[in-house]
Short mmCIF file of C-alpha atoms in Angstrom, two decimals:
data_model
loop_
_atom_site.label_atom_id
_atom_site.label_comp_id
_atom_site.label_asym_id
_atom_site.label_seq_id
_atom_site.Cartn_x
_atom_site.Cartn_y
_atom_site.Cartn_z
CA MET A 1 7.52 -66.33 102.10
CA SER A 2 5.85 -63.28 101.55
CA ARG A 3 5.63 -61.66 97.62
CA ARG A 4 4.79 -58.45 99.19
CA ARG A 5 6.98 -55.39 97.88
CA ALA A 6 8.54 -51.81 99.11
CA LEU A 7 7.21 -48.90 97.60
CA PRO A 8 9.33 -47.62 95.50
CA ALA A 9 10.70 -44.03 96.52
CA ILE A 10 8.40 -40.85 94.56
CA VAL A 11 10.27 -39.32 91.66
CA ALA A 12 10.39 -35.23 92.53
CA ALA A 13 9.32 -34.96 88.86
CA GLY A 14 6.12 -33.53 86.94
CA LEU A 15 3.53 -35.19 84.73
CA ALA A 16 1.75 -35.05 81.33
CA LEU A 17 -1.45 -37.25 80.89
CA THR A 18 -10.21 -42.79 82.25
CA LEU A 19 -13.30 -45.34 82.79
CA SER A 20 -10.90 -43.12 80.51
CA LEU A 21 -8.76 -40.10 78.01
CA ALA A 22 -4.87 -38.64 78.10
CA ALA A 23 -2.49 -40.36 76.14
CA CYS A 24 -4.70 -42.87 73.31
CA SER A 25 -5.51 -46.23 73.47
CA SER A 26 -2.86 -47.53 71.98
CA GLY A 27 0.24 -46.65 73.02
CA GLY A 28 1.44 -47.70 76.89
CA GLY A 29 3.26 -50.69 74.80
CA GLY A 30 1.02 -53.45 76.07
CA GLY A 31 -0.24 -56.71 74.22
CA GLY A 32 -3.49 -56.28 71.97
CA GLY A 33 -5.39 -59.23 71.12
CA GLY A 34 -6.27 -59.94 67.75
CA GLY A 35 -7.96 -57.61 65.24
CA ASP A 36 -8.21 -54.01 66.37
CA ASP A 37 -11.02 -52.84 64.51
CA SER A 38 -12.50 -49.45 66.19
CA THR A 39 -14.48 -48.58 62.73
CA THR A 40 -16.81 -50.41 60.66
CA GLY A 41 -15.63 -48.15 58.22
CA ALA A 42 -18.17 -47.23 55.07
CA THR A 43 -18.16 -49.27 51.26
CA GLY A 44 -20.97 -46.19 49.21
CA GLU A 45 -22.37 -42.82 49.95
CA PRO A 46 -23.79 -42.10 53.32
CA GLN A 47 -27.70 -42.18 52.71
CA SER A 48 -30.10 -39.73 55.49
CA GLY A 49 -33.18 -41.79 57.00
CA GLY A 50 -34.04 -45.12 59.21
CA ALA A 51 -34.03 -46.72 62.02
CA LEU A 52 -30.88 -48.62 63.88
CA THR A 53 -32.14 -51.04 66.70
CA PHE A 54 -29.08 -52.50 68.52
CA ALA A 55 -29.25 -55.05 71.56
CA ALA A 56 -27.52 -53.77 74.45
CA SER A 57 -26.27 -55.95 77.19
CA GLN A 58 -27.50 -54.13 80.39
CA SER A 59 -30.50 -52.07 81.99
CA PRO A 60 -28.94 -48.25 83.03
CA GLY A 61 -28.57 -47.99 86.81
CA CYS A 62 -29.12 -44.26 86.23
CA LEU A 63 -29.32 -42.28 82.62
CA ASP A 64 -26.33 -39.33 83.40
CA PRO A 65 -23.26 -39.48 82.37
CA GLN A 66 -22.18 -37.11 84.41
CA GLN A 67 -23.54 -38.77 87.78
CA LEU A 68 -22.36 -42.90 86.40
CA ALA A 69 -19.82 -44.76 84.06
CA GLN A 70 -22.08 -47.52 83.76
CA ALA A 71 -21.37 -48.43 79.29
CA ILE A 72 -25.09 -47.89 78.75
CA THR A 73 -24.96 -44.82 80.27
CA MET A 74 -21.72 -43.79 78.54
CA THR A 75 -23.03 -45.30 75.10
CA VAL A 76 -26.60 -43.03 75.97
CA GLY A 77 -24.12 -39.98 77.18
CA ARG A 78 -22.16 -39.88 73.67
CA GLN A 79 -24.99 -39.67 71.49
CA ILE A 80 -26.88 -36.43 73.44
CA THR A 81 -23.88 -34.40 75.11
CA ASP A 82 -21.02 -32.58 73.30
CA SER A 83 -17.23 -31.85 75.05
CA LEU A 84 -14.87 -29.56 74.93
CA THR A 85 -12.40 -31.88 73.18
CA VAL A 86 -12.77 -35.34 71.24
CA GLN A 87 -9.56 -38.08 71.76
CA ASP A 88 -8.04 -39.76 68.08
CA PRO A 89 -8.43 -42.96 69.36
CA GLU A 90 -5.33 -43.63 67.42
CA THR A 91 -3.07 -41.46 68.23
CA GLY A 92 -4.19 -40.36 71.54
CA GLU A 93 -4.45 -37.00 70.04
CA ILE A 94 -6.95 -34.06 71.45
CA LYS A 95 -8.62 -32.38 69.40
CA PRO A 96 -11.21 -30.01 68.76
CA TRP A 97 -15.05 -30.01 69.82
CA LEU A 98 -16.99 -27.67 71.48
CA ALA A 99 -13.52 -25.54 72.22
CA SER A 100 -11.99 -24.55 69.54
CA ASP A 101 -8.56 -23.83 70.90
CA TRP A 102 -6.94 -23.87 74.35
CA GLU A 103 -4.13 -23.13 76.17
CA ALA A 104 -2.94 -23.98 79.23
CA SER A 105 -0.07 -21.90 82.14
CA ALA A 106 3.15 -22.74 81.94
CA ASP A 107 2.49 -24.53 85.50
CA GLY A 108 -0.45 -26.42 83.92
CA THR A 109 -2.94 -24.98 86.62
CA ALA A 110 -4.81 -22.95 84.03
CA PHE A 111 -6.56 -23.77 81.38
CA THR A 112 -8.49 -21.75 78.94
CA PHE A 113 -10.94 -22.50 75.93
CA THR A 114 -12.85 -21.21 73.22
CA LEU A 115 -15.41 -21.83 72.51
CA ILE A 116 -17.05 -22.39 68.88
CA GLU A 117 -19.57 -20.00 67.82
CA GLY A 118 -22.96 -21.05 67.15
CA ALA A 119 -23.37 -24.27 69.18
CA THR A 120 -26.74 -24.95 71.29
CA PHE A 121 -28.38 -27.36 73.64
CA SER A 122 -31.68 -29.07 72.03
CA ASP A 123 -33.93 -26.34 73.95
CA GLY A 124 -32.51 -23.86 72.66
CA ALA A 125 -30.09 -23.18 75.66
CA PRO A 126 -26.83 -21.80 74.45
CA VAL A 127 -23.48 -23.42 74.51
CA ASP A 128 -21.83 -21.11 76.73
CA ALA A 129 -18.99 -19.68 78.64
CA ASP A 130 -21.85 -18.92 81.55
CA ALA A 131 -22.71 -22.92 80.61
CA VAL A 132 -20.05 -24.84 80.69
CA LYS A 133 -19.14 -22.85 84.06
CA ALA A 134 -22.35 -24.40 85.10
CA ASN A 135 -22.19 -27.63 84.21
CA PHE A 136 -18.42 -27.84 85.56
CA ASP A 137 -19.40 -26.51 88.40
CA GLY A 138 -22.16 -28.49 89.20
CA ILE A 139 -20.20 -31.88 88.54
CA VAL A 140 -18.33 -31.40 91.37
CA GLU A 141 -21.16 -30.29 93.92
CA LEU A 142 -22.01 -33.94 92.78
CA GLY A 143 -19.14 -34.94 94.64
CA ALA A 144 -19.36 -39.44 95.33
CA ARG A 145 -22.11 -39.63 93.03
CA SER A 146 -19.76 -38.06 89.78
CA LEU A 147 -17.57 -41.52 90.17
CA LEU A 148 -15.29 -40.42 87.76
CA GLY A 149 -15.83 -36.46 87.57
CA ALA A 150 -14.46 -36.26 90.97
CA THR A 151 -11.09 -36.56 90.45
CA TYR A 152 -11.12 -35.44 86.94
CA LEU A 153 -12.08 -31.97 88.99
CA ASP A 154 -9.83 -32.80 91.39
CA GLY A 155 -8.61 -29.58 93.23
CA LEU A 156 -10.42 -27.27 90.67
CA VAL A 157 -10.16 -23.37 92.14
CA SER A 158 -12.64 -21.20 90.58
CA THR A 159 -14.15 -21.33 86.87
CA GLU A 160 -14.06 -17.90 85.63
CA VAL A 161 -16.31 -16.67 82.70
CA VAL A 162 -13.85 -14.26 80.02
CA ASP A 163 -16.50 -13.71 77.74
CA PRO A 164 -19.61 -15.24 76.22
CA GLN A 165 -17.35 -17.68 74.27
CA THR A 166 -14.11 -18.19 76.47
CA VAL A 167 -13.35 -19.82 80.33
CA THR A 168 -10.68 -20.71 83.21
CA PHE A 169 -10.07 -23.11 84.57
CA THR A 170 -8.41 -22.94 88.14
CA PHE A 171 -6.02 -25.70 90.30
CA ASP A 172 -4.75 -25.33 93.05
CA GLU A 173 -2.30 -27.97 91.54
CA PRO A 174 -0.53 -27.97 88.22
CA ASN A 175 -3.63 -30.94 86.70
CA ALA A 176 -2.19 -33.54 83.48
CA GLN A 177 -5.25 -35.36 83.61
CA PHE A 178 -7.81 -32.53 83.20
CA LEU A 179 -6.66 -31.84 79.57
CA GLN A 180 -7.38 -35.05 78.37
CA ALA A 181 -10.48 -35.28 80.68
CA THR A 182 -12.43 -32.99 78.43
CA ALA A 183 -13.32 -35.44 76.13
CA SER A 184 -14.55 -37.47 78.39
CA ILE A 185 -18.16 -38.23 78.44
CA THR A 186 -18.41 -37.83 81.49
CA LEU A 187 -17.72 -34.33 81.46
CA GLY A 188 -20.22 -33.76 78.21
CA LEU A 189 -22.13 -30.51 78.88
CA LEU A 190 -25.86 -30.99 79.55
CA SER A 191 -28.57 -28.09 78.99
CA PRO A 192 -28.69 -25.57 82.06
CA ALA A 193 -32.32 -26.77 82.30
CA THR A 194 -31.25 -30.31 83.04
CA LEU A 195 -28.17 -29.07 85.76
CA ALA A 196 -31.37 -27.34 87.42
CA LEU A 197 -32.87 -31.11 88.06
CA THR A 198 -32.59 -33.31 90.95
CA PRO A 199 -29.52 -35.84 90.41
CA GLU A 200 -32.59 -38.77 90.85
CA GLU A 201 -34.82 -36.35 88.22
CA ARG A 202 -31.25 -36.56 85.96
CA CYS A 203 -30.87 -39.85 86.42
CA ALA A 204 -34.12 -41.25 85.49
CA GLY A 205 -33.30 -39.87 81.83
CA ASP A 206 -34.76 -35.87 82.35
CA LEU A 207 -31.61 -35.12 79.86
CA ILE A 208 -30.66 -31.94 77.51
CA GLY A 209 -27.93 -32.37 75.70
CA SER A 210 -26.38 -30.37 72.43
CA GLY A 211 -25.74 -33.98 70.71
CA PRO A 212 -26.12 -35.07 67.48
CA PHE A 213 -29.63 -36.80 68.94
CA VAL A 214 -32.48 -35.65 72.06
CA LEU A 215 -33.06 -38.62 74.41
CA ALA A 216 -37.17 -38.99 72.99
CA ASP A 217 -38.44 -41.91 75.39
CA TYR A 218 -36.99 -44.39 78.17
CA VAL A 219 -38.74 -46.70 79.29
CA GLN A 220 -36.73 -48.73 82.24
CA ASP A 221 -35.33 -51.81 81.77
CA GLU A 222 -37.19 -52.45 77.88
CA SER A 223 -35.58 -49.45 75.76
CA ILE A 224 -34.15 -46.66 75.08
CA THR A 225 -35.02 -44.60 71.67
CA LEU A 226 -32.57 -41.53 70.14
CA ALA A 227 -33.96 -39.36 67.52
CA LYS A 228 -32.23 -37.48 65.13
CA ARG A 229 -32.04 -33.48 66.10
CA GLU A 230 -32.62 -31.70 63.42
CA GLY A 231 -30.06 -28.51 63.05
CA TYR A 232 -27.22 -30.04 64.23
CA ASP A 233 -24.08 -28.85 62.66
CA TRP A 234 -20.79 -28.60 65.16
CA PRO A 235 -19.85 -32.62 65.60
CA ASN A 236 -15.94 -33.11 66.38
CA ALA A 237 -12.81 -32.99 63.99
CA LEU A 238 -13.04 -36.80 63.95
CA ALA A 239 -15.79 -36.71 62.24
CA GLU A 240 -16.43 -37.68 59.05
CA HIS A 241 -19.38 -35.60 57.86
CA THR A 242 -20.89 -32.33 59.14
CA GLY A 243 -24.37 -30.95 59.49
CA ASP A 244 -27.41 -33.49 60.81
CA ALA A 245 -26.85 -37.25 61.38
CA TYR A 246 -27.99 -39.42 58.88
CA LEU A 247 -29.90 -41.90 60.89
CA ASP A 248 -33.78 -40.62 62.07
CA THR A 249 -33.43 -42.88 65.52
CA VAL A 250 -31.46 -45.34 66.96
CA VAL A 251 -33.18 -47.76 69.68
CA LEU A 252 -31.25 -49.02 72.29
CA GLN A 253 -33.31 -52.00 73.16
CA LEU A 254 -31.97 -53.59 76.57
CA ILE A 255 -31.48 -57.77 76.61
CA THR A 256 -29.05 -58.88 79.11
CA GLU A 257 -29.28 -62.64 77.70
CA PRO A 258 -26.14 -63.40 75.49
CA ALA A 259 -28.31 -65.80 73.50
CA VAL A 260 -31.09 -63.70 72.43
CA ARG A 261 -28.81 -60.76 71.42
CA THR A 262 -27.19 -63.07 69.24
CA GLY A 263 -30.41 -64.34 68.61
CA SER A 264 -31.99 -61.00 67.94
CA LEU A 265 -29.34 -60.50 64.98
CA GLN A 266 -29.62 -63.40 63.13
CA SER A 267 -33.16 -62.96 62.92
CA GLY A 268 -33.16 -59.73 62.16
CA GLN A 269 -35.07 -58.56 64.32
CA VAL A 270 -31.73 -55.80 65.78
CA GLN A 271 -28.72 -55.01 63.96
CA GLY A 272 -26.53 -54.53 65.95
CA ILE A 273 -25.80 -56.19 69.25
CA GLN A 274 -23.71 -55.44 72.57
CA ASP A 275 -20.73 -58.36 73.98
CA VAL A 276 -20.80 -60.39 71.29
CA GLN A 277 -19.70 -64.13 73.50
CA PRO A 278 -16.12 -65.30 72.27
CA VAL A 279 -18.42 -68.56 70.87
CA ASP A 280 -20.19 -66.62 68.99
CA GLN A 281 -17.86 -64.16 67.59
CA ASP A 282 -17.13 -66.40 64.39
CA LEU A 283 -20.36 -66.32 63.05
CA PHE A 284 -20.43 -62.22 62.67
CA ASP A 285 -16.53 -62.71 61.60
CA GLY A 286 -17.42 -61.44 57.35
CA GLY A 287 -20.69 -61.97 55.07
CA GLU A 288 -23.64 -60.83 56.23
CA PHE A 289 -21.92 -59.41 59.08
CA SER A 290 -19.62 -56.98 60.80
CA LEU A 291 -17.83 -57.48 63.85
CA LEU A 292 -16.63 -54.30 65.51
CA THR A 293 -13.84 -54.51 68.27
CA GLN A 294 -11.26 -52.19 70.59
CA ALA A 295 -9.48 -52.86 73.26
CA ASN A 296 -10.47 -50.95 76.53
CA PRO A 297 -7.63 -49.01 77.87
CA GLY A 298 -8.47 -48.43 82.03
CA ILE A 299 -8.55 -50.90 85.16
CA VAL A 300 -8.48 -54.13 83.70
CA THR A 301 -11.38 -56.82 83.97
CA GLY A 302 -10.92 -57.94 87.84
CA PHE A 303 -10.88 -58.49 92.06
CA VAL A 304 -10.92 -55.67 94.38
CA PRO A 305 -10.39 -57.09 97.87
CA ASN A 306 -11.90 -55.15 100.86
CA THR A 307 -8.88 -55.16 103.27
CA GLN A 308 -10.71 -54.10 106.06
CA ARG A 309 -12.21 -57.69 106.33
CA PRO A 310 -9.99 -59.89 108.47
CA VAL A 311 -9.58 -62.07 105.58
CA MET A 312 -8.54 -59.55 103.54
CA ALA A 313 -6.59 -58.12 105.61
CA ASP A 314 -3.89 -60.93 105.70
CA PRO A 315 -1.55 -60.11 102.76
CA ALA A 316 -0.86 -63.67 102.74
CA VAL A 317 -4.19 -64.43 101.68
CA ARG A 318 -4.14 -61.43 98.51
CA ASP A 319 -0.56 -62.61 97.42
CA ALA A 320 -1.39 -66.70 97.62
CA LEU A 321 -4.56 -64.90 95.46
CA GLN A 322 -2.26 -63.36 93.63
CA VAL A 323 -0.54 -66.57 92.28
CA ALA A 324 -3.44 -68.99 92.52
CA ILE A 325 -5.04 -67.87 89.71
CA ASN A 326 -4.50 -69.35 85.39
CA ARG A 327 -4.90 -66.23 84.00
CA GLN A 328 -3.87 -67.89 80.33
CA GLU A 329 -5.95 -70.97 81.46
CA ILE A 330 -9.22 -67.94 81.44
CA VAL A 331 -8.06 -66.98 78.06
CA ASP A 332 -8.22 -70.76 76.20
CA THR A 333 -10.88 -71.79 77.89
CA LEU A 334 -13.60 -68.70 77.97
CA TYR A 335 -12.17 -66.33 74.70
CA ASN A 336 -10.27 -67.00 71.89
CA ASP A 337 -6.81 -64.76 70.36
CA ARG A 338 -8.73 -61.80 70.32
CA TYR A 339 -8.41 -61.31 74.37
CA LEU A 340 -5.48 -61.51 76.46
CA PRO A 341 -4.83 -62.52 80.31
CA ALA A 342 -3.88 -59.23 82.21
CA THR A 343 -0.23 -58.43 82.91
CA SER A 344 -1.07 -55.29 85.49
CA VAL A 345 -4.09 -53.57 86.75
CA LEU A 346 -3.62 -51.38 84.01
CA ALA A 347 -4.89 -52.52 80.55
CA GLY A 348 -1.59 -52.76 78.14
CA THR A 349 -3.27 -50.00 75.58
CA THR A 350 -3.34 -47.58 78.76
CA PRO A 351 -0.49 -44.46 78.71
CA GLY A 352 1.63 -45.02 81.99
CA TYR A 353 1.42 -49.34 81.11
CA LEU A 354 4.02 -51.51 82.92
CA ASP A 355 5.06 -55.28 82.32
CA LEU A 356 3.93 -57.06 85.20
CA THR A 357 4.26 -60.48 83.83
CA ALA A 358 6.58 -62.10 86.19
CA GLU A 359 4.76 -61.27 88.89
CA LEU A 360 1.17 -62.15 87.81
CA ALA A 361 2.40 -65.46 87.20
CA TYR A 362 0.58 -69.02 87.96
CA ASP A 363 2.31 -70.70 90.97
CA PRO A 364 -0.23 -72.53 92.65
CA GLU A 365 2.64 -74.24 95.25
CA THR A 366 3.58 -71.02 96.37
CA ALA A 367 -0.16 -69.68 96.82
CA ILE A 368 -0.09 -73.28 99.35
CA GLU A 369 3.03 -72.66 100.54
CA LEU A 370 1.75 -68.96 101.66
CA LEU A 371 -1.22 -69.98 103.23
CA ASP A 372 0.53 -72.49 105.01
CA GLY A 373 2.96 -69.89 106.71
CA ALA A 374 -0.48 -67.71 107.18
CA GLY A 375 -1.66 -70.43 109.43
CA TRP A 376 -4.33 -71.59 107.19
CA THR A 377 -4.38 -75.60 106.87
CA GLU A 378 -6.24 -77.66 104.53
CA GLY A 379 -9.68 -79.23 106.08
CA ALA A 380 -11.11 -82.29 105.84
CA ASP A 381 -13.19 -80.97 102.94
CA GLY A 382 -10.44 -79.58 100.92
CA ILE A 383 -11.20 -76.06 102.44
CA ARG A 384 -8.91 -74.91 104.45
CA VAL A 385 -9.36 -73.12 107.86
CA LYS A 386 -7.69 -71.43 110.44
CA ASP A 387 -9.28 -71.04 114.14
CA GLY A 388 -11.75 -73.01 112.92
CA GLU A 389 -13.21 -71.04 110.48
CA PRO A 390 -12.80 -71.65 106.63
CA LEU A 391 -10.87 -69.69 103.49
CA THR A 392 -14.28 -68.61 102.39
CA LEU A 393 -14.54 -65.25 100.12
CA SER A 394 -17.65 -63.81 98.58
CA LEU A 395 -16.95 -62.22 96.08
CA LEU A 396 -19.83 -59.62 94.59
CA GLY A 397 -20.62 -59.31 91.13
CA GLY A 398 -17.49 -60.27 88.49
CA GLY A 399 -17.43 -62.02 85.52
CA PRO A 400 -18.06 -64.80 83.49
CA GLU A 401 -14.90 -65.92 84.35
CA SER A 402 -15.40 -65.98 88.29
CA THR A 403 -16.84 -69.77 88.09
CA LEU A 404 -13.69 -71.01 86.63
CA VAL A 405 -11.63 -68.67 88.72
CA GLN A 406 -14.13 -70.49 91.73
CA GLN A 407 -11.90 -73.71 90.31
CA GLN A 408 -8.83 -72.31 90.39
CA LEU A 409 -8.85 -71.21 93.76
CA ALA A 410 -10.46 -74.57 95.00
CA ALA A 411 -7.42 -76.06 94.54
CA VAL A 412 -5.70 -74.64 96.77
CA GLY A 413 -7.90 -74.23 99.25
CA ILE A 414 -10.08 -71.22 99.01
CA ASP A 415 -13.62 -71.09 98.96
CA LEU A 416 -15.11 -68.79 96.55
CA GLN A 417 -18.58 -67.84 96.82
CA ILE A 418 -20.07 -66.11 93.90
CA ARG A 419 -22.80 -63.28 94.77
CA GLN A 420 -24.38 -62.25 91.18
CA VAL A 421 -26.67 -58.27 91.80
CA ASP A 422 -27.79 -56.04 89.57
CA ALA A 423 -26.29 -52.69 89.28
CA ALA A 424 -28.16 -50.87 91.61
CA GLN A 425 -27.55 -53.20 94.14
CA TYR A 426 -23.84 -53.57 93.13
CA VAL A 427 -22.93 -50.06 93.82
CA GLU A 428 -25.04 -50.07 97.21
CA ILE A 429 -23.68 -53.39 98.53
CA GLN A 430 -19.62 -51.52 97.45
CA SER A 431 -20.73 -49.23 99.45
CA SER A 432 -20.96 -50.37 102.98
CA GLY A 433 -18.26 -52.68 102.13
CA ASP A 434 -20.10 -55.87 102.24
CA TYR A 435 -17.89 -58.44 100.36
CA ASP A 436 -14.40 -59.37 100.58
CA LEU A 437 -13.46 -59.36 96.60
CA ALA A 438 -14.92 -56.79 93.90
CA GLY A 439 -15.54 -57.91 90.24
CA TYR A 440 -13.86 -54.19 88.76
CA ASN A 441 -13.10 -53.23 85.34
CA LEU A 442 -13.28 -49.31 84.76
CA THR A 443 -12.18 -48.22 81.28
CA ARG A 444 -10.08 -44.86 80.60
CA ALA A 445 -7.05 -44.62 78.18
CA ASP A 446 -4.63 -42.45 81.00
CA PRO A 447 -3.01 -44.20 84.36
CA ASP A 448 -4.94 -41.11 86.57
CA VAL A 449 -7.41 -44.21 85.89
CA LEU A 450 -5.99 -45.32 89.29
CA LYS A 451 -6.67 -42.41 91.67
CA ALA A 452 -10.29 -43.49 90.98
CA ILE A 453 -10.17 -46.84 92.78
CA PHE A 454 -7.36 -46.95 94.98
CA SER A 455 -6.62 -43.39 96.27
CA THR A 456 -8.14 -43.30 99.58
CA GLU A 457 -9.65 -40.13 98.96
CA TYR A 458 -11.76 -40.91 95.94
CA THR A 459 -13.86 -44.63 96.05
CA ASN A 460 -10.66 -46.75 97.20
CA VAL A 461 -12.43 -50.26 96.82
CA PRO A 462 -10.03 -51.65 98.52
CA ARG A 463 -10.75 -49.99 101.82
CA LEU A 464 -7.67 -48.61 102.35
CA GLU A 465 -6.19 -47.25 105.53
CA ALA A 466 -3.95 -43.64 104.67
CA ASN A 467 -0.79 -44.61 103.16
CA PRO A 468 1.96 -43.78 100.33
CA LEU A 469 0.18 -44.95 97.34
CA ASP A 470 -1.49 -41.92 97.37
CA ASP A 471 0.99 -40.32 97.55
CA VAL A 472 2.04 -41.42 94.53
CA LEU A 473 -1.45 -41.21 92.70
CA SER A 474 -1.44 -37.39 93.63
CA GLU A 475 2.39 -37.01 92.72
CA MET A 476 1.55 -38.67 89.34
CA SER A 477 -1.24 -36.16 88.85
CA VAL A 478 0.84 -33.29 88.75
CA THR A 479 3.62 -34.10 87.01
CA LEU A 480 4.17 -32.21 83.65
CA ASP A 481 7.12 -34.45 82.26
CA THR A 482 5.39 -37.56 80.99
CA ASP A 483 8.19 -39.64 81.64
CA ALA A 484 8.06 -38.98 84.79
CA ARG A 485 4.25 -40.06 85.25
CA ASN A 486 5.15 -42.83 83.33
CA GLU A 487 7.51 -43.74 86.32
CA LEU A 488 5.29 -42.87 89.00
CA ALA A 489 2.54 -45.32 86.94
CA GLY A 490 4.77 -48.25 87.04
CA GLN A 491 5.22 -46.91 91.19
CA ALA A 492 2.03 -47.12 91.64
CA GLN A 493 1.11 -50.60 89.62
CA GLN A 494 4.07 -52.17 91.46
CA THR A 495 2.33 -51.37 94.52
CA ILE A 496 -1.01 -52.24 93.22
CA ILE A 497 -0.01 -55.78 92.14
CA GLY A 498 2.97 -55.78 95.10
CA GLU A 499 0.85 -55.36 98.12
CA GLY A 500 -2.40 -57.25 96.25
CA TYR A 501 -4.47 -54.42 96.44
CA ASP A 502 -5.86 -55.76 93.19
CA ILE A 503 -6.73 -59.17 91.32
CA PRO A 504 -6.72 -58.81 87.90
CA LEU A 505 -7.76 -61.47 85.44
CA VAL A 506 -7.79 -60.42 81.60
CA GLU A 507 -8.05 -57.47 79.18
CA GLN A 508 -10.96 -56.14 78.79
CA PHE A 509 -12.24 -55.37 75.31
CA GLN A 510 -15.20 -55.10 73.14
CA VAL A 511 -16.85 -56.51 70.94
CA PHE A 512 -20.02 -55.26 68.85
CA ALA A 513 -21.40 -56.46 65.85
CA PHE A 514 -23.64 -55.51 63.16
CA SER A 515 -25.30 -56.58 59.61
CA SER A 516 -23.68 -55.60 56.11
CA ASP A 517 -25.96 -52.85 55.51
CA VAL A 518 -24.69 -50.76 58.85
CA GLN A 519 -22.16 -48.61 57.87
CA GLY A 520 -20.31 -45.76 59.44
CA ILE A 521 -20.08 -46.87 62.64
CA THR A 522 -17.47 -45.56 65.58
CA LEU A 523 -15.72 -45.89 68.88
CA GLU A 524 -14.43 -43.71 70.65
CA ALA A 525 -10.82 -43.58 72.66
CA SER A 526 -12.62 -45.14 75.72
CA THR A 527 -14.44 -47.68 73.83
CA ARG A 528 -17.65 -46.32 73.60
CA LEU A 529 -20.09 -45.93 70.08
CA SER A 530 -20.94 -43.04 68.27
CA PHE A 531 -24.01 -43.37 66.13
CA TYR A 532 -23.56 -39.79 64.37
CA ASP A 533 -22.15 -40.92 61.05
CA THR A 534 -23.50 -44.13 61.10
CA TRP A 535 -26.31 -44.63 57.87
CA LEU A 536 -28.04 -47.47 56.92
CA GLU A 537 -27.09 -49.29 53.03
CA ASN A 538 -30.70 -49.68 51.48
#
């Protein structure tokens, strides 16, 4: 008995547009959990000055946003760097920032940007066409070190400085996702002096950008301090004000324990926290506090099988995993009505999303039939065996869902062993292939995010051999027609789910909490915090 599907034929057409950004975070036609509030708003006249202390939930493995896609890295990167464009999280529209205007060639292979006048990096260097060229060429040179940048700039043939305020990017094929990518933090600009440093020096925090804050201090595993940059006057088109940021400093305290973060906000030690746990969210929903929530577009939280491992090479086992997991039970047990079970590899807020609820329906009887048919028989301890070997799977990473999934899989005879590691170890182990399943999610408001994980030319987390999915993902990247591109995105999702290349669990939501004196917090399209418009009410 098999639930696998053949890959649909590629549609010959052109395409329009990740962790994450061509179309919108509200488009795509999927679900949306409870409230989705992407700004704290403001109740009075903004006031300058003061220090905001914010409890972040993870310590960065690297602070360079051009290299690492970690949430804390992107949060810091958004405060210290500016991008060519910005994406409206409500409409998906791309709007001006460091670029005042842009034009794409009719065939989608060339993009010319006109830069604003007067923007500078915090070391005084001008944000001109030479600096833009140095940044984008530098990201290409980073290669695999830039997980997202490698996909954003795939096929970049040349970066031409037309004049000091004009730069043209030329690709070897039409690039449907590039304009949206220019709004990303990964393509945020760093000073040429920073680009001259080694990748390791940049990871350690030696970073200079053109943003409204500068990186003033970094104590590894303890805190990151951002200071207002004097003279900043080129905010993006979505900003609520011009000129300097309101806050004097933003201190990111690195607190990994959820209960400690919650207690720190309640006691007034910090004024904001990240990753508010579902059990604590009602504590901060009103009164002296406010919740800030937004659904993450992109690849949902789930497990990616390593198909090079003997057990995971068996499609019947992957198919059994797909239907042995009760996703609604995960939401009901661990979360609340602000969350949703996954209905595809992409979140419902992602452009090109395809609803595959039926393919992910909980069906333990079918899971048992699949495993029986593949020769996995029930052992004395309830764990299935084949050729004397137990059906034991190692999970690298994984979130709070992992323990409940472990119980669900045990019910059909699968032994899931959870291996929790820090960010640096995760990257090392994932690169080595020493895992059966890897916990994964990746934020980007564009279906091209699939290429970063599932194309054999990029990270290839499932460790696939070259296959027809590569052709679909490549075609999606060069198709300029939106409908045709969405159809290709749907084909890719059908293949990824049907072949068991991803075992999706739940849609990811960013949930922050702030004390009532914090005003003007906003989330960009990729659900990263922006503190530029933030101020403290006395």
